[in-house]
Tab-separated table of C-alpha atoms in Angstrom:
chain	number	residue	atom	x	y	z
A	11	MET	CA	-20.134	-1.702	4.015
A	12	THR	CA	-23.283	-2.815	2.271
A	13	GLY	CA	-23.661	-2.574	-1.487
A	14	SER	CA	-22.980	-4.872	-4.396
A	15	PRO	CA	-19.743	-6.810	-4.728
A	16	VAL	CA	-17.215	-5.218	-7.076
A	17	ILE	CA	-15.544	-7.109	-9.912
A	18	LEU	CA	-12.748	-5.803	-12.121
A	19	ALA	CA	-13.146	-7.182	-15.651
A	20	SER	CA	-9.440	-7.043	-16.356
A	21	GLY	CA	-6.159	-8.859	-16.061
A	22	SER	CA	-4.383	-5.517	-15.523
A	23	GLU	CA	-2.202	-5.598	-12.416
A	24	SER	CA	-1.983	-1.789	-12.502
A	25	ARG	CA	-5.776	-1.323	-12.348
A	26	ARG	CA	-6.163	-3.967	-9.648
A	27	ARG	CA	-3.463	-2.313	-7.544
A	28	LEU	CA	-4.990	1.161	-7.956
A	29	LEU	CA	-8.340	-0.125	-6.658
A	30	ALA	CA	-6.780	-2.048	-3.783
A	31	ASN	CA	-4.642	0.909	-2.701
A	32	ALA	CA	-7.783	3.073	-2.662
A	33	GLY	CA	-9.532	0.588	-0.367
A	34	VAL	CA	-11.795	-1.046	-2.957
A	35	LYS	CA	-12.016	-4.813	-2.579
A	36	ALA	CA	-12.521	-6.137	-6.085
A	37	GLU	CA	-12.241	-9.589	-7.550
A	38	ALA	CA	-10.332	-9.542	-10.858
A	39	ILE	CA	-11.796	-11.665	-13.652
A	40	ARG	CA	-10.387	-11.647	-17.168
A	41	PRO	CA	-13.154	-10.884	-19.685
A	42	ASN	CA	-11.561	-12.982	-22.469
A	43	VAL	CA	-12.647	-10.534	-25.153
A	44	ASP	CA	-11.034	-10.699	-28.607
A	45	GLU	CA	-9.799	-7.101	-28.523
A	46	ASP	CA	-8.010	-7.296	-31.875
A	47	ALA	CA	-11.189	-8.393	-33.671
A	48	ALA	CA	-13.248	-5.707	-31.927
A	49	LYS	CA	-10.711	-2.995	-32.803
A	50	ALA	CA	-10.616	-4.134	-36.423
A	51	THR	CA	-14.402	-3.745	-36.632
A	52	TYR	CA	-14.378	-0.316	-34.976
A	53	ARG	CA	-11.579	0.911	-37.233
A	54	ALA	CA	-13.256	-0.403	-40.365
A	55	ASP	CA	-16.192	1.814	-39.342
A	56	ASN	CA	-13.816	4.810	-38.853
A	57	MET	CA	-14.909	5.105	-35.224
A	58	ARG	CA	-13.265	7.891	-33.198
A	59	VAL	CA	-10.466	6.710	-30.885
A	60	ALA	CA	-12.379	7.764	-27.748
A	61	ASP	CA	-15.436	5.817	-28.901
A	62	GLN	CA	-13.308	2.736	-29.566
A	63	ALA	CA	-11.996	2.847	-26.001
A	64	MET	CA	-15.517	3.265	-24.612
A	65	LYS	CA	-16.911	0.397	-26.701
A	66	LEU	CA	-14.122	-1.936	-25.585
A	67	ALA	CA	-14.581	-0.999	-21.924
A	68	GLU	CA	-18.311	-1.696	-22.268
A	69	LEU	CA	-17.702	-4.991	-24.052
A	70	LYS	CA	-15.457	-6.215	-21.212
A	71	ALA	CA	-17.823	-5.083	-18.459
A	72	ILE	CA	-20.921	-6.618	-20.056
A	73	LYS	CA	-19.231	-9.933	-20.848
A	74	VAL	CA	-18.234	-10.507	-17.210
A	75	SER	CA	-21.492	-9.020	-15.879
A	76	GLN	CA	-23.521	-11.593	-17.816
A	77	ARG	CA	-21.883	-14.339	-15.747
A	78	HIS	CA	-21.318	-12.696	-12.351
A	79	THR	CA	-23.424	-10.753	-9.862
A	80	GLY	CA	-22.303	-7.317	-8.753
A	81	LEU	CA	-20.853	-4.121	-10.156
A	82	VAL	CA	-18.454	-5.061	-12.946
A	83	ILE	CA	-15.812	-2.498	-13.929
A	84	GLY	CA	-14.550	-2.634	-17.500
A	85	GLY	CA	-11.796	-0.314	-18.611
A	86	ASP	CA	-9.822	0.449	-21.732
A	87	GLN	CA	-7.131	2.927	-22.657
A	88	MET	CA	-6.108	3.919	-26.176
A	89	LEU	CA	-3.378	6.286	-27.219
A	90	ASN	CA	-4.644	8.894	-29.647
A	91	LEU	CA	-1.947	10.491	-31.804
A	92	ASP	CA	-3.551	13.122	-34.029
A	93	GLY	CA	-6.701	11.011	-34.371
A	94	GLU	CA	-4.851	7.734	-35.007
A	95	PRO	CA	-5.179	4.908	-32.458
A	96	ILE	CA	-1.820	3.494	-31.353
A	97	ASP	CA	-1.880	0.018	-29.790
A	98	LYS	CA	0.558	-1.563	-27.348
A	99	PRO	CA	3.890	-2.289	-29.042
A	100	LYS	CA	4.357	-5.932	-30.048
A	101	ASP	CA	8.108	-5.919	-29.368
A	102	MET	CA	10.928	-3.607	-28.332
A	103	ALA	CA	11.628	-2.550	-31.925
A	104	GLU	CA	8.044	-1.367	-32.274
A	105	ALA	CA	8.288	0.344	-28.872
A	106	ALA	CA	11.288	2.303	-30.200
A	107	SER	CA	9.350	3.180	-33.346
A	108	HIS	CA	6.398	4.432	-31.291
A	109	LEU	CA	8.600	6.606	-29.088
A	110	LYS	CA	10.210	8.150	-32.192
A	111	ARG	CA	6.719	9.013	-33.458
A	112	PHE	CA	5.716	10.550	-30.104
A	113	SER	CA	8.908	12.625	-29.893
A	114	GLY	CA	8.154	16.348	-29.737
A	115	LYS	CA	4.376	15.772	-30.016
A	116	THR	CA	1.329	15.802	-27.781
A	117	HIS	CA	-0.922	12.769	-27.582
A	118	ARG	CA	-4.059	11.885	-25.630
A	119	LEU	CA	-4.763	8.807	-23.558
A	120	GLU	CA	-8.446	8.041	-24.164
A	121	THR	CA	-9.273	6.271	-20.913
A	122	ALA	CA	-12.747	4.791	-20.687
A	123	ILE	CA	-14.477	3.034	-17.828
A	124	VAL	CA	-17.878	1.357	-17.826
A	125	ILE	CA	-19.695	-0.307	-14.943
A	126	ALA	CA	-22.182	-3.022	-15.847
A	127	GLU	CA	-24.749	-4.726	-13.666
A	128	ASN	CA	-26.928	-7.692	-14.667
A	129	GLY	CA	-25.444	-7.568	-18.162
A	130	GLN	CA	-26.289	-3.888	-18.752
A	131	PRO	CA	-24.112	-0.752	-18.542
A	132	VAL	CA	-25.182	1.455	-15.611
A	133	TRP	CA	-22.371	4.040	-15.543
A	134	ARG	CA	-19.642	5.235	-17.879
A	135	HIS	CA	-16.852	7.796	-17.798
A	136	LEU	CA	-14.195	8.995	-20.225
A	137	SER	CA	-11.059	10.932	-19.323
A	138	ALA	CA	-8.439	12.005	-21.844
A	139	PRO	CA	-5.190	13.290	-20.344
A	140	LYS	CA	-2.853	15.107	-22.749
A	141	LEU	CA	0.841	14.280	-22.593
A	142	THR	CA	3.566	16.218	-24.393
A	143	VAL	CA	6.696	14.218	-25.160
A	144	ARG	CA	9.962	16.125	-25.282
A	145	PRO	CA	12.229	15.710	-28.307
A	146	LEU	CA	13.889	12.309	-27.784
A	147	SER	CA	17.292	11.336	-29.161
A	148	GLU	CA	17.781	7.834	-30.567
A	149	ASP	CA	20.455	7.219	-27.919
A	150	PHE	CA	18.016	8.141	-25.151
A	151	ILE	CA	15.292	5.896	-26.582
A	152	ALA	CA	17.694	2.946	-26.802
A	153	SER	CA	18.969	3.494	-23.264
A	154	TYR	CA	15.460	4.021	-21.891
A	155	LEU	CA	14.131	0.798	-23.437
A	156	ASP	CA	17.160	-1.185	-22.311
A	157	THR	CA	16.831	0.040	-18.728
A	158	SER	CA	13.039	-0.243	-18.518
A	159	GLY	CA	12.777	-3.699	-20.060
A	160	GLU	CA	9.982	-5.632	-21.713
A	161	GLY	CA	7.420	-4.686	-19.053
A	162	LEU	CA	6.859	-1.632	-21.248
A	163	LEU	CA	5.177	-3.856	-23.830
A	164	LYS	CA	2.195	-4.159	-21.471
A	165	THR	CA	1.602	-0.406	-21.686
A	166	VAL	CA	-0.125	1.458	-24.489
A	167	GLY	CA	2.552	4.136	-24.896
A	168	ALA	CA	5.664	2.096	-24.030
A	169	TYR	CA	6.004	4.067	-20.816
A	170	MET	CA	5.216	3.784	-17.140
A	171	LEU	CA	4.802	7.253	-15.741
A	172	GLU	CA	5.513	6.007	-12.208
A	173	ASP	CA	8.993	4.890	-13.321
A	174	LEU	CA	11.515	6.124	-15.908
A	175	GLY	CA	8.627	7.123	-18.165
A	176	ALA	CA	8.499	10.412	-16.258
A	177	GLN	CA	11.637	11.423	-18.192
A	178	LEU	CA	9.780	11.378	-21.507
A	179	PHE	CA	7.537	14.381	-20.913
A	180	THR	CA	7.696	18.148	-20.749
A	181	ARG	CA	4.016	18.632	-19.920
A	182	ILE	CA	1.120	16.547	-18.645
A	183	GLU	CA	-2.480	17.749	-18.462
A	184	GLY	CA	-4.722	15.340	-16.633
A	185	ASP	CA	-5.132	13.027	-13.721
A	186	TYR	CA	-2.261	10.776	-12.621
A	187	PHE	CA	-4.508	7.787	-11.859
A	188	THR	CA	-6.124	8.064	-15.282
A	189	ILE	CA	-2.733	7.976	-16.989
A	190	LEU	CA	-1.993	4.767	-15.067
A	191	GLY	CA	-5.177	3.307	-16.587
A	192	LEU	CA	-8.123	4.085	-14.312
A	193	PRO	CA	-10.104	7.332	-13.765
A	194	LEU	CA	-10.077	6.530	-10.064
A	195	LEU	CA	-11.653	9.634	-8.518
A	196	PRO	CA	-14.941	9.590	-10.499
A	197	LEU	CA	-15.081	5.812	-10.030
A	198	LEU	CA	-14.763	6.136	-6.249
A	199	ASP	CA	-17.483	8.788	-6.296
A	200	TYR	CA	-19.857	6.417	-8.111
A	201	LEU	CA	-19.052	3.567	-5.710
A	202	ARG	CA	-19.977	5.886	-2.826
A	203	THR	CA	-23.374	6.562	-4.389
A	204	ARG	CA	-23.915	2.787	-4.598
A	205	GLY	CA	-23.038	2.230	-0.949
A	206	VAL	CA	-19.881	0.265	-1.733
A	207	LEU	CA	-17.758	2.923	-0.020
A	208	GLN	CA	-18.622	5.217	2.862
A	209	SER	CA	-19.830	8.667	1.865
C-alpha cells in the first residue's frame, strides 16, 4: 500500500497488538510525556475527564510527530467514575480499593485517540464505553487480584476484559477494542481514507 508510515506514540503492548492483529504495520515509539504533570495541570483547571484524555492523547501524538515523519497515533484512556478521573492503581492495595469503589456502579472509559502529522493534529476521536460492575465481595476481590497478578497495575481499571476481568461486570455498553484501549474501527476507517489500508 501507499500512504504515510504509521507510528504508535505509545509503549502499550495492548495497543500495539491490536494494530498488528488488524494488519496495521506501526512502529511503536514512546512519547516520554510527563503524564502526571499534565494531569495535575488539567485537574487544577477542573477539566472534564474526557477532555483530559483527549489532551493527553494529543500531547503524545504531537510530541512524537515533531520528530518523526508519518501518521502518529496518540492514545489515552481514563476511567471516569461519576465525573472523577481514576488513574492506574500504584499497587495491589490500591487496586483492591479501586475495585471496592467500582462495586455495584457504572463507570465510563474515556478513550481518546489523536493522529498527528508534521507536528499538528489531523484527526481525533473519542469513545466512552460504559461498564457496570456487579457487587463484588471482599473475598472475590482478594482472590481475583491474587490470580490475576500485578499485570493489572498496567490497566486503568485494574482489569483486563480479555481475561478474568470479564467476571467483574453485569453489563457493558460499547466497543470491545475501545475497552482494550484503542477505538480500532474508526481508526481503521481513517487509515483507509489516507491510503494506508485498502478501501
